[in-house]
């Protein structure tokens, strides 16, 4: 059954022992890496880490550079989500170096994306923007729509943190048509929420802010992303309060109408389809969405015919899930 990640996990666990007994170590690396990816999709990052450690040790002993690069990329993702930015950076950098040796464009772009996120969380915003821009250019060249959407989204987040609101909004708006095209509804909701919150802080942009917050709420309600619903409602309430004060002619100190709109929010970013897995957890924690980026939940409505297949892997969007040592990529 498509989207039955628990069943997939059990099947992969059963595949590890035969690979060991028949002495097929590369198949074992692929199975362990795929097991880790399945656990990550379920939001169980703590469970994914031992699988990745075993896969990395085995790949290193075999001299399986491609397998090691894939495992390191997943390890960077897991470490970041578990709050270990140092290991995320180290693993991402190692994956990038191997991918460059292999001339693996997908791997290079994926490593830049992870490193962009890790450097953003550590506060090196210029470096983060550079990594995301590098990843974006490669993803665009190879036609990776997931990669493009995530890099645009994260570039928006980086520029928001830089205080460059207009640039942030421009990047989020670039991410939206792609996110809609690939069915990333959680990403759509967050991009509209971010845009609405940013515009609400600019005098004269209240109408656009309302429009974006309204769309964000509609998407969040449809997929059950409760933290985003609450944040969106707070944003709308503050805008109403500010407009009410403006209508009554009461001005805030300094001439502005009402208090500035500052909705308390976490750092957010998107690494790939796994962030769409648990929309009800969206926005909780200081990791990408959620600390648990997809089962392939696209909402509580029935999926359309074109949405029945689970989203592709973040590392090999649009390709088959498993193909030899590329399993879990």
JSON list of C-alpha atoms in Angstrom, two decimals, residues 20 24 27 51 78 107 121 127 142 146 150 169 211 213 217 221 234 238 259 286 290 295 308 319 325:
[
{"chain": "A", "resi": 20, "resn": "UNK", "atom": "CA", "xyz": [24.21, -10.21, 5.61]},
{"chain": "A", "resi": 24, "resn": "UNK", "atom": "CA", "xyz": [26.03, -8.74, -0.12]},
{"chain": "A", "resi": 27, "resn": "UNK", "atom": "CA", "xyz": [22.78, -4.41, -0.58]},
{"chain": "A", "resi": 51, "resn": "UNK", "atom": "CA", "xyz": [20.84, 2.56, 10.95]},
{"chain": "A", "resi": 78, "resn": "UNK", "atom": "CA", "xyz": [19.06, 13.56, 11.12]},
{"chain": "A", "resi": 107, "resn": "UNK", "atom": "CA", "xyz": [24.39, 14.90, -4.26]},
{"chain": "A", "resi": 121, "resn": "UNK", "atom": "CA", "xyz": [20.81, 27.90, 12.43]},
{"chain": "A", "resi": 127, "resn": "UNK", "atom": "CA", "xyz": [27.28, 31.52, 4.16]},
{"chain": "A", "resi": 142, "resn": "UNK", "atom": "CA", "xyz": [18.86, 19.24, -13.37]},
{"chain": "A", "resi": 146, "resn": "UNK", "atom": "CA", "xyz": [11.52, 19.80, -4.92]},
{"chain": "A", "resi": 150, "resn": "UNK", "atom": "CA", "xyz": [13.09, 24.21, -0.80]},
{"chain": "A", "resi": 169, "resn": "UNK", "atom": "CA", "xyz": [8.88, 37.84, 0.45]},
{"chain": "A", "resi": 211, "resn": "UNK", "atom": "CA", "xyz": [-4.76, 37.78, 1.81]},
{"chain": "A", "resi": 213, "resn": "UNK", "atom": "CA", "xyz": [-2.75, 34.88, 6.13]},
{"chain": "A", "resi": 217, "resn": "UNK", "atom": "CA", "xyz": [-5.18, 29.41, 7.36]},
{"chain": "A", "resi": 221, "resn": "UNK", "atom": "CA", "xyz": [-6.98, 23.91, 8.38]},
{"chain": "A", "resi": 234, "resn": "UNK", "atom": "CA", "xyz": [-2.88, 35.38, 16.06]},
{"chain": "A", "resi": 238, "resn": "UNK", "atom": "CA", "xyz": [-3.31, 41.49, 15.55]},
{"chain": "A", "resi": 259, "resn": "UNK", "atom": "CA", "xyz": [1.37, 48.00, 17.96]},
{"chain": "A", "resi": 286, "resn": "UNK", "atom": "CA", "xyz": [13.68, 24.89, 16.23]},
{"chain": "A", "resi": 290, "resn": "UNK", "atom": "CA", "xyz": [8.56, 19.31, 11.72]},
{"chain": "A", "resi": 295, "resn": "UNK", "atom": "CA", "xyz": [4.32, 10.00, 5.91]},
{"chain": "A", "resi": 308, "resn": "UNK", "atom": "CA", "xyz": [-2.04, 8.98, -4.62]},
{"chain": "A", "resi": 319, "resn": "UNK", "atom": "CA", "xyz": [13.21, 8.73, -9.32]},
{"chain": "A", "resi": 325, "resn": "UNK", "atom": "CA", "xyz": [23.04, 1.25, -3.89]}
]
